[in-house]
Coordinates of C-alpha atoms in Angstrom, one line a residue:
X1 CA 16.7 7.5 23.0
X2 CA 15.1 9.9 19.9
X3 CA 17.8 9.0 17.7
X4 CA 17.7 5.3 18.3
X5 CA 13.5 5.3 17.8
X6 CA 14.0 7.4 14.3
X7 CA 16.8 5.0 13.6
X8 CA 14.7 1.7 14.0
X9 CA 12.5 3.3 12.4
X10 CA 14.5 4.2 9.5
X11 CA 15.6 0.4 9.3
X12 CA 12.3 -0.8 9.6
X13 CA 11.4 1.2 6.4
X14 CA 14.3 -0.1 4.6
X15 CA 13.1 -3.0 5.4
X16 CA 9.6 -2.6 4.2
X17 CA 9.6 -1.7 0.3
X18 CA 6.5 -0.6 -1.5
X19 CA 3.7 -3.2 -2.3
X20 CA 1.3 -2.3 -5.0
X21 CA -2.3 -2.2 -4.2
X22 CA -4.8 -1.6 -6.9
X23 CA -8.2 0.8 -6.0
X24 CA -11.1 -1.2 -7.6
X25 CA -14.8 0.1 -8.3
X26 CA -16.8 -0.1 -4.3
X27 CA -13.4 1.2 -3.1
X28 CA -11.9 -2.4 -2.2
X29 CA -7.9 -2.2 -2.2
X30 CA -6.8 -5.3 -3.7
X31 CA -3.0 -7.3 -3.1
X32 CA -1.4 -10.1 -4.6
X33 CA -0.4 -12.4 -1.4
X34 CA 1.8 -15.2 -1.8
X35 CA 0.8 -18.5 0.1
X36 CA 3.2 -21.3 0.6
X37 CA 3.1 -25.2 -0.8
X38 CA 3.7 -28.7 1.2
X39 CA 7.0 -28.4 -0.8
X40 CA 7.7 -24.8 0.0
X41 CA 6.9 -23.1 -3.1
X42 CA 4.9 -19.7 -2.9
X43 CA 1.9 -19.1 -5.2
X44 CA 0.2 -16.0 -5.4
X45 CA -3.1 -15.2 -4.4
X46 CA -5.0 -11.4 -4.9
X47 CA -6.9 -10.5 -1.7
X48 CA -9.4 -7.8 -0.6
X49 CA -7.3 -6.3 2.6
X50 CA -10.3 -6.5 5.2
X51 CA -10.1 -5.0 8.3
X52 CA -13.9 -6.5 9.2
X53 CA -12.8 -10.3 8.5
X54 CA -12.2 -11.9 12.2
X55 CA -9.9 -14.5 9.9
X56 CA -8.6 -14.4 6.2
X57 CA -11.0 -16.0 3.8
X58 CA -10.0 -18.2 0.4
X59 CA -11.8 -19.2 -2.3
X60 CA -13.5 -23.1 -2.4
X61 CA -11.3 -23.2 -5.6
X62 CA -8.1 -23.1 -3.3
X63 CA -5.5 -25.5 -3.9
X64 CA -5.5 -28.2 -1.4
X65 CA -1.4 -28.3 -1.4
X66 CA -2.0 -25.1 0.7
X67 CA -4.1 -25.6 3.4
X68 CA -3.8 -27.8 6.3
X69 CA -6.6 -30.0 7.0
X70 CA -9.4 -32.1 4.5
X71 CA -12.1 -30.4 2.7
X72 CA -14.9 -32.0 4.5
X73 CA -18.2 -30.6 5.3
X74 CA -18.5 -27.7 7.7
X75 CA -21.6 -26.0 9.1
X76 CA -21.5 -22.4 8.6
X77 CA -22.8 -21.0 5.5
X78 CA -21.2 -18.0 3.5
X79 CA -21.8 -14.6 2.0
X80 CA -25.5 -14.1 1.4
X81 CA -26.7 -17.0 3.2
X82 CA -26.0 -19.4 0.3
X83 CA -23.6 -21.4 -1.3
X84 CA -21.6 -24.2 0.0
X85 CA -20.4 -24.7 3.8
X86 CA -17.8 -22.5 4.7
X87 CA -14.7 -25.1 6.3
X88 CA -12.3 -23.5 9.2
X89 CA -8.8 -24.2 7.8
X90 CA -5.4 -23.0 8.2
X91 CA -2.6 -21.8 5.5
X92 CA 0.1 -23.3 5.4
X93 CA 1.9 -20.0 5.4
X94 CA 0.9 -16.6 3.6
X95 CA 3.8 -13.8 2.8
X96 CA 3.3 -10.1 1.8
X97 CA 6.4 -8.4 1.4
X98 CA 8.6 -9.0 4.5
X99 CA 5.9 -9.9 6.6
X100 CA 5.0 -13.7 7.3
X101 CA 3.2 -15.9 9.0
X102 CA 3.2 -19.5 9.2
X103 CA -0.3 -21.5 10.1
X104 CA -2.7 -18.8 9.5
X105 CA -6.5 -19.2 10.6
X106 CA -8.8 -18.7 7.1
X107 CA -12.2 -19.8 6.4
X108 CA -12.6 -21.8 3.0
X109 CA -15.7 -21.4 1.1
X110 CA -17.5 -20.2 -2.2
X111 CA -16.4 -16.8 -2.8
X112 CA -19.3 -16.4 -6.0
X113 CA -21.3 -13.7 -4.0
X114 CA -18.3 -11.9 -3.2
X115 CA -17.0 -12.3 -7.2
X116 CA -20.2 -11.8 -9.3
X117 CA -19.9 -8.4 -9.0
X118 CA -16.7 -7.9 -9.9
X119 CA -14.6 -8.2 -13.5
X120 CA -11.4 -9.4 -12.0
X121 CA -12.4 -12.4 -9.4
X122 CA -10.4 -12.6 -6.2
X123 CA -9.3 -15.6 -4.5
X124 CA -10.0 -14.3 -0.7
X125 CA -9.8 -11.6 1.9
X126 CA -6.6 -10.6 3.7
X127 CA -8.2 -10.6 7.3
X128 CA -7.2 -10.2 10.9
X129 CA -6.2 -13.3 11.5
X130 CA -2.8 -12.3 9.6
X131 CA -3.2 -8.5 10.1
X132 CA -3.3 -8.6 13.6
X133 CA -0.4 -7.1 15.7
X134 CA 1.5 -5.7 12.8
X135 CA 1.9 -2.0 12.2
X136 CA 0.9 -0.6 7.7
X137 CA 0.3 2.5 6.0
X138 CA -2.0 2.0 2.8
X139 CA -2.3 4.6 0.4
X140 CA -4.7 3.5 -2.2
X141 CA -3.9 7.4 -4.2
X142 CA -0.6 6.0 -5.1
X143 CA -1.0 2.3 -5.1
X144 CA 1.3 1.5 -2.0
X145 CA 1.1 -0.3 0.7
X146 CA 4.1 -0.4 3.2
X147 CA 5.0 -2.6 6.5
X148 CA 6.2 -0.6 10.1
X149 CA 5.3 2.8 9.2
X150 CA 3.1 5.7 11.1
X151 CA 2.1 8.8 9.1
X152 CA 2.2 12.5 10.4
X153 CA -0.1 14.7 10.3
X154 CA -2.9 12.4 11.0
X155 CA -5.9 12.2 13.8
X156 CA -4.6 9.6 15.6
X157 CA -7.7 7.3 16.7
X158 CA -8.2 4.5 19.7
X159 CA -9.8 1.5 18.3
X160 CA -10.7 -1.5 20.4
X161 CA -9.8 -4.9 19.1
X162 CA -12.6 -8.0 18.9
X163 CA -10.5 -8.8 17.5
X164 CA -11.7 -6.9 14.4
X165 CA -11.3 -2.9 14.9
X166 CA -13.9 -0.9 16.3
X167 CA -14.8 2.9 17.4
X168 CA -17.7 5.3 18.8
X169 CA -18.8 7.4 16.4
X170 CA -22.3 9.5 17.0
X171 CA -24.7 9.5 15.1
X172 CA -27.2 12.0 15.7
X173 CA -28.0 12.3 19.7
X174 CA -27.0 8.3 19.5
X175 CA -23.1 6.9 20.1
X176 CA -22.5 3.4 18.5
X177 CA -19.3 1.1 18.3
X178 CA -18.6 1.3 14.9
X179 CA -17.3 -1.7 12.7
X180 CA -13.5 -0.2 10.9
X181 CA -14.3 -2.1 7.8
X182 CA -12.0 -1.9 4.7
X183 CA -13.7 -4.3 3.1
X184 CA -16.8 -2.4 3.4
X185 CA -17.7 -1.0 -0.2
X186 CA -19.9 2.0 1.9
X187 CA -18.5 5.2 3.8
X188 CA -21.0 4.3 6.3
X189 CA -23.6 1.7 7.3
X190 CA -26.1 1.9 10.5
X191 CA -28.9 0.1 11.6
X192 CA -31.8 2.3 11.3
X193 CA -32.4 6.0 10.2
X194 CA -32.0 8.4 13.2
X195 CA -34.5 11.8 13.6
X196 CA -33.6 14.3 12.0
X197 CA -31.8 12.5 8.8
X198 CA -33.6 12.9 5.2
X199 CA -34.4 9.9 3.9
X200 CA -33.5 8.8 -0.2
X201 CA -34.0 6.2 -2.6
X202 CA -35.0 2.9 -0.1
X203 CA -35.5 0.6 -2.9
X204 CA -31.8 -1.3 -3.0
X205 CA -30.5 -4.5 -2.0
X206 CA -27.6 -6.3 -0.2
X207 CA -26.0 -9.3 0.4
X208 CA -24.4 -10.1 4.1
X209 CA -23.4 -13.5 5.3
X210 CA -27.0 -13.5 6.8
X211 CA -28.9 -13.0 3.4
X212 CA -30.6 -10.5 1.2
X213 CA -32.4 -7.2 3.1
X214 CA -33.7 -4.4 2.3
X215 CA -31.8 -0.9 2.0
X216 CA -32.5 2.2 2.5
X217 CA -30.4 5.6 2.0
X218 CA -30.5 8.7 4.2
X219 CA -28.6 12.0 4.9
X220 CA -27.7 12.7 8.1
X221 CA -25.3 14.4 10.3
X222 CA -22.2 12.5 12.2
X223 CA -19.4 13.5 14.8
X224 CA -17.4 11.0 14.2
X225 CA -13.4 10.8 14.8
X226 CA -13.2 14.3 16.3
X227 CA -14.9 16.0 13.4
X228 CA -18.7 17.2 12.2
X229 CA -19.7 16.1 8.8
X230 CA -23.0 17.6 7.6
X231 CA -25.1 16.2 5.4
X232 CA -23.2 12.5 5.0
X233 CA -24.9 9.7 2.9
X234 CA -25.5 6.6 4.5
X235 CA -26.6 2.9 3.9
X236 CA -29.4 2.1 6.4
X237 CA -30.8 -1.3 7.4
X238 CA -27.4 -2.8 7.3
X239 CA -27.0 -4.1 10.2
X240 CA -24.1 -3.3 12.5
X241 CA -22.6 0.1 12.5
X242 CA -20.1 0.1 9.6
X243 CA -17.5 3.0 8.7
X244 CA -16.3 1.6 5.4
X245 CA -13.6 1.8 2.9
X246 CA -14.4 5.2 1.4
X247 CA -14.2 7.0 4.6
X248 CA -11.1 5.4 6.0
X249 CA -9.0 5.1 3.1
X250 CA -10.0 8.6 1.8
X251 CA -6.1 9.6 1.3
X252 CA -3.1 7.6 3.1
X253 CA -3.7 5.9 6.6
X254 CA -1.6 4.0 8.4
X255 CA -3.1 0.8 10.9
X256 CA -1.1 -0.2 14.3
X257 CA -3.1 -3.2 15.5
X258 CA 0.1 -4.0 18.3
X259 CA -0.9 -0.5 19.8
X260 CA -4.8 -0.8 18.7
X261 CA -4.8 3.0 17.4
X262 CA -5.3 3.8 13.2
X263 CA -4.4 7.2 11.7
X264 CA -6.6 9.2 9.2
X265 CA -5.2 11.7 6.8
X266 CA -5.6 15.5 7.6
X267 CA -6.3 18.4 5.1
X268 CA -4.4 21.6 5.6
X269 CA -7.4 23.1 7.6
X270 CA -6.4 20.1 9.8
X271 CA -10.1 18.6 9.4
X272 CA -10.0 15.0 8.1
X273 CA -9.5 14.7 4.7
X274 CA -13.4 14.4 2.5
X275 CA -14.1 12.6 -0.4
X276 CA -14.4 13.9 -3.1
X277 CA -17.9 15.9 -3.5
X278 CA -18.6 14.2 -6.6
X279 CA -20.6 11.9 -8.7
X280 CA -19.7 8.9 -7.9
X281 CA -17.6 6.8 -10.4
X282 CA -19.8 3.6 -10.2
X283 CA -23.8 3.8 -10.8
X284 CA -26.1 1.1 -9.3
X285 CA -26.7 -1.2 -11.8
X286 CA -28.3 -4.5 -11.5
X287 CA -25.7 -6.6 -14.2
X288 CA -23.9 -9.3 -12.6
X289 CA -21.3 -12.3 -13.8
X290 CA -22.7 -15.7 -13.8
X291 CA -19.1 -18.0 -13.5
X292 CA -20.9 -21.5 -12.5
X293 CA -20.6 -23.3 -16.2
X294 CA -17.1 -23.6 -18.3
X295 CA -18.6 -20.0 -19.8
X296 CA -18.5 -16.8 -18.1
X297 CA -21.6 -14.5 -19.1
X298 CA -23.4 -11.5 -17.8
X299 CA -27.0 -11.5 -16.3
X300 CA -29.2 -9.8 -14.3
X301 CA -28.6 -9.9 -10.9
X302 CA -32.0 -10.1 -7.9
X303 CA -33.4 -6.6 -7.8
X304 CA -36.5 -5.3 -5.4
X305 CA -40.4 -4.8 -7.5
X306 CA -39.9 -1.1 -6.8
X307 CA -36.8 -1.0 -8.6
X308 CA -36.8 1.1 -11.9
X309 CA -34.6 -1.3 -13.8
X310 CA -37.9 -4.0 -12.9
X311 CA -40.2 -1.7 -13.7
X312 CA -38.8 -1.2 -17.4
X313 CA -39.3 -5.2 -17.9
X314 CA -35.8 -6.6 -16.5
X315 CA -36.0 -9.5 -14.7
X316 CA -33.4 -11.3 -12.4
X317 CA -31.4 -14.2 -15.1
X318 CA -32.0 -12.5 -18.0
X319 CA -28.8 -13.1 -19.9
X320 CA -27.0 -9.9 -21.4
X321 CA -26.3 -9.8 -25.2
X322 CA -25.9 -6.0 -25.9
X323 CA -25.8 -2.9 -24.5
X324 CA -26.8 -0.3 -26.6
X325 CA -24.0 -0.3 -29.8
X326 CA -22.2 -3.0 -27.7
X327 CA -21.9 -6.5 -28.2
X328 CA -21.5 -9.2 -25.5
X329 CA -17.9 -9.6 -26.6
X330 CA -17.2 -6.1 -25.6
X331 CA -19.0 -6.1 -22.2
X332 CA -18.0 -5.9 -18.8
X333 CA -19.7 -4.4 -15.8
X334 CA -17.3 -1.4 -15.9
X335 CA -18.1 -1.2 -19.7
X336 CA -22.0 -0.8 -18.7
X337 CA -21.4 1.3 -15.8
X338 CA -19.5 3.4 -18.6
X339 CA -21.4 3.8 -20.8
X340 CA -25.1 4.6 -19.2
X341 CA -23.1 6.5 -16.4
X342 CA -24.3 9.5 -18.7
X343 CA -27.9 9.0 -18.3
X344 CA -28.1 7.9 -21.8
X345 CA -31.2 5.5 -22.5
X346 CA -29.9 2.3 -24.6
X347 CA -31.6 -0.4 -26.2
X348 CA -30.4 -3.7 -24.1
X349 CA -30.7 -7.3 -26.1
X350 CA -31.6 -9.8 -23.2
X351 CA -31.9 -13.6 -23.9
X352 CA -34.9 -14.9 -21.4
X353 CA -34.7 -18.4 -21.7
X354 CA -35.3 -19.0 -25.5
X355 CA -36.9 -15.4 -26.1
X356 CA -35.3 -12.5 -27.0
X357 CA -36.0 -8.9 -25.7
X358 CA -35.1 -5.5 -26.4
X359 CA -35.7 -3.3 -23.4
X360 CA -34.9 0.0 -22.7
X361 CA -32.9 0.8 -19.4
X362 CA -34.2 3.8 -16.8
X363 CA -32.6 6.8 -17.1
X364 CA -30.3 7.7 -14.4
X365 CA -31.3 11.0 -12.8
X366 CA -28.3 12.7 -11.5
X367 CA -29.6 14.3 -9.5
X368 CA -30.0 11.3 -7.5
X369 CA -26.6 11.3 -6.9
X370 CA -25.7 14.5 -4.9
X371 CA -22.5 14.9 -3.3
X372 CA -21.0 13.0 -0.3
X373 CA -21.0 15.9 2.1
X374 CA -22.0 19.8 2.0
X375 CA -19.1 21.8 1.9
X376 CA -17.4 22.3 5.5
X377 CA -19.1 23.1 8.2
X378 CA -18.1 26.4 9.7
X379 CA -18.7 25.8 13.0
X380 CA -15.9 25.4 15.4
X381 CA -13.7 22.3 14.9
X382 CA -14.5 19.5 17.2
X383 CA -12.2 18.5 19.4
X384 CA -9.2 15.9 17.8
X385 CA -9.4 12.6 19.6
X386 CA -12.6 12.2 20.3
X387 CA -15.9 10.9 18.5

C-alpha cells in the first residue's frame, strides 16, 4: 500500500511540471493563467494567487468572449469602496498547468485600487473559487509553483474552510480565527492593539473593499502555528485577523484544500522558518500610478495630515516630474523606492495643476524600520500543531 501511495505520487509529479511564479514588491506571488474563448482559444491572464478571495476576481477590462453572462450593472462595490459595480460572472474556463476548470465563479470589476500601486498591472486574483479542493506547493525563493505535491519537513497545520482558509492563532492572552491570506501584502493584521504590545508609527493608510481607515503599527508577541515569536510587527486597525503573504510564504509551502491542512517550512532548529530580520525592501511611500486617461503618469496617492510626506508640502494629485536627478521618463515606483530607500533627501518637481513645485521629501529614519522579529526566543519550543 506504501509503494502504491509514493507511486501515485511520483505520477502525479510527473504530471505536474514547474509553473513560474514571480515575487513582487508587498510580497504578492504573481502567475500567468490561461482563460479559455467561446471558440476555444486560451488567452493568458497574470493573477495574484489569493488564498483570502472567496472567488477569483478579473479586471472590468476583461474580454467579454470569456466570461459567461452580460456586463450589466451589479450592486456590490470594489476595493476601497469605490469604482464601478463589481458583476458576479463566471469564466468560461481558466487553466494553470494541468489543472482545469470549466465555469469558474469570478467577480468582474475595476481592479484600479488594486493596480495603482503597482508597475506591472494585473488582470485579477486567482481565488478559491478555482483553488479549492486541489492540493500546491508554492515556492516563491525559486519561482515555482507545482500541482499534487506535499513537502516534508513542515508544521503541518489544520485550517478550516469558509470557504477561504482560516486558523487560531493567539495573540497575547486573546485567540482569534485568523484569515490565511496570500494576497495579504502584511505578515499580520488584527483588529486592535492588545496590552502589553508597543505601539509605532499610527499615521498610515489603507484601502479594503470597505474604504480608507486608519493604521496603526505595533510590536507584540504571538503563539501562533505551534511556535512563540517575540517582538512581531503588526498592522493594527485592519479589520479581521489577517496572517499574510510574508509570514506564510516565508520559504516553500505547500496548500491541501481537499484535506483542509497547509504546511509551513521548518528551519533546522525545527522552528518555522523567519523572515528575514532586515530592512525591508520596499519603504512607504505615498507615489502612486494614475492609468484613467490614454497616458499613464505618477502622482501622489491620499495620505493622513500627520503624515511627514504632508507635512513637507505634498499633497494628494500632485503629478510627479522628477525625482531628485531623475526624469519622469525614468520613473517608476520601484525606481523611487530605490532611490530614497537610502534616506537621501531629493529635490522632487511636482506639477499642481498649472504650478510647479520643488519640494523636498522627509528623510526616512531607519531606524523606523527595525527588524521583523528579535532573534529566537530561547524558551522551550512550543508544542508543533497547535496555536
Amino acid at each position: 500500500m506504501r509503494y502504491l501511495a509514493l507511486l501515485l505520487c511520483t505520477l502525479l509529479q510527473a504530471q505536474s511540471p514547474d509553473i513560474p511564479v514571480t515575487t513582487q514588491p508587498g510580497s504578492w506571488v504573481i502567475l500567468t493563467v490561461e482563460a479559455r474563448t467561446d471558440k476555444g482559444a486560451y488567452r493568458p491572464l497574470r493573477m495574484v494567487l489569493d488564498t483570502g478571495a472567496t472567488s477569483c476576481v478579473v479586471d472590468r477590462g476583461i474580454s467579454s468572449d470569456l466570461v459567461n453572462g452580460k456586463f450589466e450593472q451589479g450592486k456590490g462595490r470594489g476595493f476601497g469602496g469605490m469604482g464601478k459595480p463589481v458583476l458576479a460572472r463566471t469564466l468560461k474556463g481558466l487553466r494553470l498547468g494541468v489543472a482545469e476548470q470549466d465555469n469558474v465563479p469570478v467577480l468582474v470589476m475595476d481592479l484600479e485600487e488594486v493596480n495603482r500601486w503597482r508597475d506591472d498591472p494585473v488582470d485579477g486574483l486567482l481565488g478559491m473559487s478555482f483553488l479549492m479542493g486541489r492540493i500546491f506547493m508554492v515556492d516563491p525563493q525559486r519561482g515555482i509553483l507545482r500541482w499534487n505535491v506535499r513537502l516534508e519537513p513542515s508544521r503541518t497545520i489544520a485550517v478550516t474552510l469558509s470557504p477561504s482558509p482560516h486558523a487560531l492563532v493567539k495573540v497575547g492572552n486573546q485567540e482569534h480565527q485568523a484569515l490565511l491570506d496570500t494576497g495579504a501584502s502584511g505578515a499580520l493584521a488584527i483588529p486592535t492593539a492588545p496590552p502589553g504590545s508597543v505601539a509605532l508609527s499610527d499615521c498610515d493608510m489603507g484601502w479594503g473593499v470597505d474604504g480608507i481607515r486608519k493604521l496603526g503599527h505595533v510590536r507584540l508577541d504571538i503563539k501562533v502555528f505551534g511556535d512563540h515569536f517575540t517582538g512581531r510587527m503588526a498592522t493594527t486597525g485592519a479589520g479581521l485577523p489577517i496572517i499574510g503573504a510574508p509570514f506564510l510564504l516565508a520559504g516553500p509551502t505547500w496548500f491541501d484544500f481537499s484535506r483542509n491542512t497547509i504546511g509551513l517550512p521548518l528551519d533546522r532548529q525545527g522552528r518555522l522558518v523567519r523572515l528575514k530580520a532586515t530592512l525591508p525592501e520596499w519603504i512607504s511611500i505615498p507615489v502612486c500610478w494614475n492609468r484613467k486617461g490614454t497616458e499613464a503618469f505618477l502622482e501622489l496617492s491620499p495620505m493622513l495630515t500627520c503624515s511627514p510626506w504632508y507635512q513637507a508640502g505634498f499633497r494628494e494629485g500632485d503629478r510627479v516630474e522628477a525625482v531628485g536627478p531623475s526624469p519622469v521618463s525614468t520613473l517608476t515606483l520601484t525606481r523611487i523606492n530605490e532611490i530614497i530607500r537610502d534616506g537621501s533627501v531629493l529635490e522632487w518637481r511636482l506639477q499642481r495643476k498649472k504650478q510647479v513645485l520643488a519640494l523636498k521629501n522627509p528623510k526616512v529614519d531607519r531606524r523606523e524600520f527595525p527588524p521583523l522579529d528579535t532573534p529566537a526566543d530561547p524558551a522551550p519550543q512550543a508544542e508543533h500543531g497547535g496555536p
